[in-house]
Amino acid sequence: MWKRSELKSQARTVLQGRYWSAFLICLIVAGIESAGTALTSFIPFAPLAVTLLVMPPLIVGQARWFSRGREAAAVPAFDQLFSLFRGGSWGPTVGAMLWMYLFLFLWSLIAVLPMAVLVPLLVVARVFQRSPDRPWTEFVALDRVGVVLIVVGIFLVFLLAIPAVIKMYSYRMVPWILADNPKIGYDRALKLSMALTRGQRWDIFVLDLSFLGWFLLGVLACGVGVLFVMPYYWAVYAELYARLRRSGVERGLCTMEELGFIPASHRPV
């Protein structure tokens, strides 16, 4: 079992003397993502290409940098951020992350189904109810039944969004698993993440909520302040993953060798 206070305390300790290096890592990732969006006017599909082909290895590389940062006394090299673009790691990393995004997208579709069904039904019903001599303003206005249906639809959206949120937290460790072993395979990465987070998802959700105030302050500071929170946020998640990984090894869910670590007895002298 882990405590938020312990994760945050350890993260602050790890960031001592390397906060600005961590900040630069987060700044580079945010800058590349923003650059992809800015290219829309020149290259129509640039944001999509950056999102699908560039950002997944960067996100995993960012996780690797923070994970290695807590495991070594020295500050990790900056090229750790781009390490998933070489050594045959790019394809498996992109593939695993895209599978994760696809599954999350499909789960999110469940949440929008009520409104996708109710809104067209309301429109069709209003069209058939409208008389030719009545103004269109009456067509737009909802009657009592329409209001009730909309309220019910919104309630169902929030209710059906819960499974999607649960899945999102089930897959939260996927980038960190890939950071350890990008060639572990998408199926194994997803299943291992679900196993590591089982029974922990509510606590991870509360952990995210504990950062809400920091992120709101960052947004109030013209949005730039969020960048100053990100090193702390990622360092805390590096601590969380380390604890979940250790627990997984102890419970026989995985081995350190599967995650790319070399046993001490097999290391070259």
Tab-separated table of C-alpha atoms in Angstrom:
chain	number	residue	atom	x	y	z
A	1	MET	CA	0.000	0.000	0.000
A	2	TRP	CA	1.194	3.510	-0.744
A	3	LYS	CA	0.358	6.939	0.621
A	4	ARG	CA	0.079	10.151	-1.374
A	5	SER	CA	2.161	12.038	1.162
A	6	GLU	CA	5.007	9.527	0.827
A	7	LEU	CA	4.951	9.666	-2.973
A	8	LYS	CA	5.034	13.449	-2.969
A	9	SER	CA	7.744	13.641	-0.341
A	10	GLN	CA	9.961	11.230	-2.257
A	11	ALA	CA	9.249	13.057	-5.532
A	12	ARG	CA	10.358	16.351	-4.009
A	13	THR	CA	13.534	14.666	-2.769
A	14	VAL	CA	14.277	13.262	-6.232
A	15	LEU	CA	13.702	16.663	-7.861
A	16	GLN	CA	16.208	18.412	-5.618
A	17	GLY	CA	19.019	19.689	-7.810
A	18	ARG	CA	17.336	18.481	-11.005
A	19	TYR	CA	14.039	20.347	-11.091
A	20	TRP	CA	15.065	22.557	-14.004
A	21	SER	CA	16.253	19.552	-15.989
A	22	ALA	CA	12.845	17.958	-15.392
A	23	PHE	CA	11.174	21.236	-16.338
A	24	LEU	CA	13.105	21.329	-19.615
A	25	ILE	CA	11.982	17.771	-20.427
A	26	CYS	CA	8.332	18.735	-19.875
A	27	LEU	CA	8.820	21.962	-21.832
A	28	ILE	CA	10.256	20.107	-24.842
A	29	VAL	CA	7.335	17.660	-24.918
A	30	ALA	CA	4.777	20.463	-24.595
A	31	GLY	CA	6.600	22.508	-27.235
A	32	ILE	CA	6.608	19.681	-29.785
A	33	GLU	CA	2.917	19.038	-29.186
A	34	SER	CA	2.126	22.753	-29.609
A	35	ALA	CA	4.267	22.939	-32.747
A	36	GLY	CA	2.242	20.124	-34.288
A	37	THR	CA	-0.953	22.070	-33.632
A	38	ALA	CA	0.560	25.275	-35.037
A	39	LEU	CA	1.387	23.519	-38.319
A	40	THR	CA	-2.327	23.063	-39.096
A	41	SER	CA	-2.427	26.086	-41.404
A	42	PHE	CA	0.526	24.774	-43.429
A	43	ILE	CA	0.026	21.004	-43.275
A	44	PRO	CA	-3.616	19.989	-42.664
A	45	PHE	CA	-2.871	16.588	-41.131
A	46	ALA	CA	0.207	17.644	-39.153
A	47	PRO	CA	-1.525	17.628	-35.725
A	48	LEU	CA	-2.891	14.135	-36.349
A	49	ALA	CA	0.517	12.863	-37.474
A	50	VAL	CA	2.225	14.397	-34.440
A	51	THR	CA	-0.431	13.012	-32.083
A	52	LEU	CA	-0.300	9.478	-33.464
A	53	LEU	CA	3.324	9.062	-34.538
A	54	VAL	CA	5.455	11.488	-32.539
A	55	MET	CA	3.780	12.063	-29.182
A	56	PRO	CA	3.460	8.395	-28.083
A	57	PRO	CA	7.253	7.774	-28.128
A	58	LEU	CA	7.796	11.175	-26.504
A	59	ILE	CA	5.335	10.451	-23.695
A	60	VAL	CA	6.965	7.078	-23.060
A	61	GLY	CA	10.399	8.730	-23.291
A	62	GLN	CA	9.283	11.294	-20.741
A	63	ALA	CA	8.167	8.483	-18.430
A	64	ARG	CA	11.543	6.772	-18.957
A	65	TRP	CA	13.448	9.945	-18.061
A	66	PHE	CA	11.531	10.397	-14.805
A	67	SER	CA	11.674	6.689	-13.986
A	68	ARG	CA	15.439	6.566	-14.529
A	69	GLY	CA	15.779	9.786	-12.573
A	70	ARG	CA	14.529	8.172	-9.395
A	71	GLU	CA	16.711	5.083	-9.908
A	72	ALA	CA	20.070	6.833	-10.317
A	73	ALA	CA	21.963	9.473	-8.390
A	74	ALA	CA	22.961	11.305	-11.580
A	75	VAL	CA	20.553	13.323	-13.697
A	76	PRO	CA	19.419	11.160	-16.653
A	77	ALA	CA	20.684	12.143	-20.079
A	78	PHE	CA	18.307	14.234	-22.155
A	79	ASP	CA	18.472	11.730	-24.985
A	80	GLN	CA	16.378	9.388	-22.819
A	81	LEU	CA	13.444	11.501	-23.971
A	82	PHE	CA	14.043	10.477	-27.588
A	83	SER	CA	15.324	6.964	-26.892
A	84	LEU	CA	12.101	5.320	-28.135
A	85	PHE	CA	12.755	6.642	-31.654
A	86	ARG	CA	15.716	4.307	-32.104
A	87	GLY	CA	16.792	0.746	-31.478
A	88	GLY	CA	13.664	-0.688	-33.059
A	89	SER	CA	11.519	0.692	-30.225
A	90	TRP	CA	9.495	3.243	-32.178
A	91	GLY	CA	7.118	0.792	-33.886
A	92	PRO	CA	6.216	-1.297	-30.815
A	93	THR	CA	5.831	1.845	-28.699
A	94	VAL	CA	3.545	3.600	-31.173
A	95	GLY	CA	1.562	0.408	-31.719
A	96	ALA	CA	0.984	-0.202	-28.012
A	97	MET	CA	0.018	3.413	-27.311
A	98	LEU	CA	-2.359	3.534	-30.289
A	99	TRP	CA	-4.083	0.363	-29.120
A	100	MET	CA	-4.515	1.985	-25.723
A	101	TYR	CA	-5.953	5.152	-27.316
A	102	LEU	CA	-8.294	3.055	-29.469
A	103	PHE	CA	-9.674	1.113	-26.518
A	104	LEU	CA	-10.164	4.318	-24.519
A	105	PHE	CA	-11.944	5.907	-27.493
A	106	LEU	CA	-14.286	2.929	-27.837
A	107	TRP	CA	-15.100	3.013	-24.132
A	108	SER	CA	-15.789	6.750	-24.351
A	109	LEU	CA	-18.314	6.134	-27.139
A	110	ILE	CA	-20.537	4.359	-24.620
A	111	ALA	CA	-20.917	7.635	-22.719
A	112	VAL	CA	-22.189	9.607	-25.723
A	113	LEU	CA	-24.703	6.984	-26.863
A	114	PRO	CA	-27.662	8.400	-24.841
A	115	MET	CA	-27.353	11.875	-26.358
A	116	ALA	CA	-26.605	10.424	-29.799
A	117	VAL	CA	-29.957	8.627	-29.623
A	118	LEU	CA	-32.100	11.164	-27.741
A	119	VAL	CA	-31.188	14.312	-29.684
A	120	PRO	CA	-32.130	12.923	-33.144
A	121	LEU	CA	-35.362	11.511	-31.679
A	122	LEU	CA	-36.257	14.908	-30.234
A	123	VAL	CA	-35.518	16.642	-33.537
A	124	VAL	CA	-37.637	14.171	-35.507
A	125	ALA	CA	-40.476	14.426	-32.996
A	126	ARG	CA	-40.460	18.235	-33.145
A	127	VAL	CA	-40.452	18.199	-36.943
A	128	PHE	CA	-43.555	16.020	-37.074
A	129	GLN	CA	-45.279	18.046	-34.343
A	130	ARG	CA	-44.695	21.404	-36.001
A	131	SER	CA	-47.532	22.945	-38.011
A	132	PRO	CA	-46.665	24.887	-41.177
A	133	ASP	CA	-48.247	28.069	-39.802
A	134	ARG	CA	-46.272	28.003	-36.542
A	135	PRO	CA	-42.959	29.903	-36.240
A	136	TRP	CA	-39.627	28.089	-36.079
A	137	THR	CA	-38.989	29.578	-32.640
A	138	GLU	CA	-41.548	27.125	-31.297
A	139	PHE	CA	-39.671	24.311	-33.005
A	140	VAL	CA	-36.469	25.232	-31.200
A	141	ALA	CA	-38.164	25.586	-27.807
A	142	LEU	CA	-38.326	22.368	-25.799
A	143	ASP	CA	-41.493	21.233	-24.091
A	144	ARG	CA	-41.534	19.623	-20.669
A	145	VAL	CA	-40.987	16.138	-22.060
A	146	GLY	CA	-38.018	17.351	-24.097
A	147	VAL	CA	-36.421	18.978	-21.066
A	148	VAL	CA	-36.869	15.799	-19.023
A	149	LEU	CA	-35.325	13.698	-21.785
A	150	ILE	CA	-32.339	16.026	-22.065
A	151	VAL	CA	-31.793	15.915	-18.294
A	152	VAL	CA	-32.059	12.119	-18.332
A	153	GLY	CA	-29.630	11.997	-21.258
A	154	ILE	CA	-27.075	14.150	-19.433
A	155	PHE	CA	-27.416	11.951	-16.347
A	156	LEU	CA	-26.839	8.831	-18.442
A	157	VAL	CA	-23.788	10.423	-20.075
A	158	PHE	CA	-22.195	10.991	-16.674
A	159	LEU	CA	-23.231	7.527	-15.496
A	160	LEU	CA	-21.880	5.753	-18.569
A	161	ALA	CA	-18.681	7.817	-18.457
A	162	ILE	CA	-17.689	5.985	-15.273
A	163	PRO	CA	-16.539	2.791	-17.091
A	164	ALA	CA	-14.444	4.925	-19.462
A	165	VAL	CA	-12.795	6.703	-16.524
A	166	ILE	CA	-12.117	3.356	-14.845
A	167	LYS	CA	-10.483	2.099	-18.043
A	168	MET	CA	-8.415	5.263	-18.282
A	169	TYR	CA	-6.993	4.586	-14.833
A	170	SER	CA	-6.618	0.883	-15.635
A	171	TYR	CA	-4.276	1.811	-18.494
A	172	ARG	CA	-2.482	4.605	-16.615
A	173	MET	CA	0.719	2.565	-16.181
A	174	VAL	CA	1.037	1.569	-19.857
A	175	PRO	CA	3.532	4.367	-20.768
A	176	TRP	CA	5.631	3.486	-17.726
A	177	ILE	CA	5.645	-0.223	-18.568
A	178	LEU	CA	6.688	0.609	-22.130
A	179	ALA	CA	9.392	2.896	-20.744
A	180	ASP	CA	10.889	-0.154	-19.038
A	181	ASN	CA	10.372	-2.521	-21.970
A	182	PRO	CA	8.965	-1.029	-25.192
A	183	LYS	CA	8.949	-4.456	-26.846
A	184	ILE	CA	6.778	-6.117	-24.216
A	185	GLY	CA	3.809	-6.068	-26.613
A	186	TYR	CA	0.608	-4.034	-26.480
A	187	ASP	CA	-1.530	-6.875	-25.112
A	188	ARG	CA	0.860	-7.621	-22.272
A	189	ALA	CA	1.349	-3.919	-21.495
A	190	LEU	CA	-2.396	-3.308	-21.253
A	191	LYS	CA	-3.069	-6.417	-19.175
A	192	LEU	CA	-0.139	-5.776	-16.861
A	193	SER	CA	-1.262	-2.185	-16.320
A	194	MET	CA	-4.750	-3.429	-15.426
A	195	ALA	CA	-3.259	-5.951	-13.013
A	196	LEU	CA	-0.944	-3.417	-11.352
A	197	THR	CA	-3.729	-0.860	-10.876
A	198	ARG	CA	-6.406	-3.315	-9.715
A	199	GLY	CA	-7.635	-2.156	-6.332
A	200	GLN	CA	-5.624	1.078	-6.704
A	201	ARG	CA	-7.669	3.025	-9.250
A	202	TRP	CA	-9.703	5.046	-6.789
A	203	ASP	CA	-6.544	6.006	-4.906
A	204	ILE	CA	-4.874	7.032	-8.179
A	205	PHE	CA	-7.947	9.125	-9.035
A	206	VAL	CA	-7.710	10.844	-5.642
A	207	LEU	CA	-3.996	11.381	-6.300
A	208	ASP	CA	-4.918	13.256	-9.475
A	209	LEU	CA	-7.500	15.299	-7.565
A	210	SER	CA	-4.803	16.347	-5.113
A	211	PHE	CA	-3.079	18.161	-7.999
A	212	LEU	CA	-6.237	19.982	-9.073
A	213	GLY	CA	-5.452	23.096	-7.056
A	214	TRP	CA	-1.935	23.287	-8.491
A	215	PHE	CA	-3.191	22.958	-12.051
A	216	LEU	CA	-5.904	25.584	-11.488
A	217	LEU	CA	-3.269	28.001	-10.236
A	218	GLY	CA	-1.203	27.179	-13.309
A	219	VAL	CA	-4.144	27.916	-15.601
A	220	LEU	CA	-4.777	31.229	-13.840
A	221	ALA	CA	-1.158	32.150	-14.561
A	222	CYS	CA	-2.025	32.382	-18.262
A	223	GLY	CA	-1.711	28.611	-18.558
A	224	VAL	CA	2.083	28.811	-18.434
A	225	GLY	CA	2.097	27.924	-14.758
A	226	VAL	CA	0.954	24.392	-15.581
A	227	LEU	CA	4.407	23.699	-17.017
A	228	PHE	CA	5.961	24.404	-13.624
A	229	VAL	CA	3.697	21.804	-11.992
A	230	MET	CA	4.357	19.055	-14.547
A	231	PRO	CA	7.842	18.025	-13.265
A	232	TYR	CA	6.382	17.456	-9.809
A	233	TYR	CA	3.383	15.581	-11.246
A	234	TRP	CA	5.547	13.281	-13.363
A	235	ALA	CA	7.996	12.684	-10.512
A	236	VAL	CA	5.116	11.615	-8.266
A	237	TYR	CA	3.887	9.188	-10.920
A	238	ALA	CA	7.393	7.781	-11.268
A	239	GLU	CA	7.274	7.002	-7.555
A	240	LEU	CA	3.806	5.484	-7.904
A	241	TYR	CA	4.875	3.242	-10.771
A	242	ALA	CA	7.954	2.082	-8.847
A	243	ARG	CA	5.763	1.000	-5.949
A	244	LEU	CA	3.180	-0.695	-8.167
A	245	ARG	CA	5.961	-2.435	-10.093
A	246	ARG	CA	7.567	-3.716	-6.902
A	247	SER	CA	4.194	-4.929	-5.654
A	248	GLY	CA	3.583	-6.639	-9.000
A	249	VAL	CA	6.906	-8.459	-8.802
A	250	GLU	CA	6.219	-9.554	-5.223
A	251	ARG	CA	2.782	-10.877	-6.223
A	252	GLY	CA	4.159	-12.717	-9.233
A	253	LEU	CA	2.382	-10.528	-11.801
A	254	CYS	CA	5.641	-9.811	-13.617
A	255	THR	CA	9.393	-10.053	-13.259
A	256	MET	CA	12.031	-7.372	-13.444
A	257	GLU	CA	13.611	-9.308	-16.316
A	258	GLU	CA	10.353	-9.069	-18.278
A	259	LEU	CA	10.487	-5.324	-17.741
A	260	GLY	CA	13.943	-5.123	-19.274
A	261	PHE	CA	16.118	-5.232	-16.168
A	262	ILE	CA	19.252	-7.394	-16.216
A	263	PRO	CA	19.882	-9.616	-13.168
A	264	ALA	CA	23.001	-8.605	-11.245
A	265	SER	CA	24.540	-12.046	-11.793
A	266	HIS	CA	24.236	-11.625	-15.576
A	267	ARG	CA	25.750	-8.161	-15.808
A	268	PRO	CA	29.135	-7.924	-17.493
A	269	VAL	CA	32.022	-7.238	-15.156
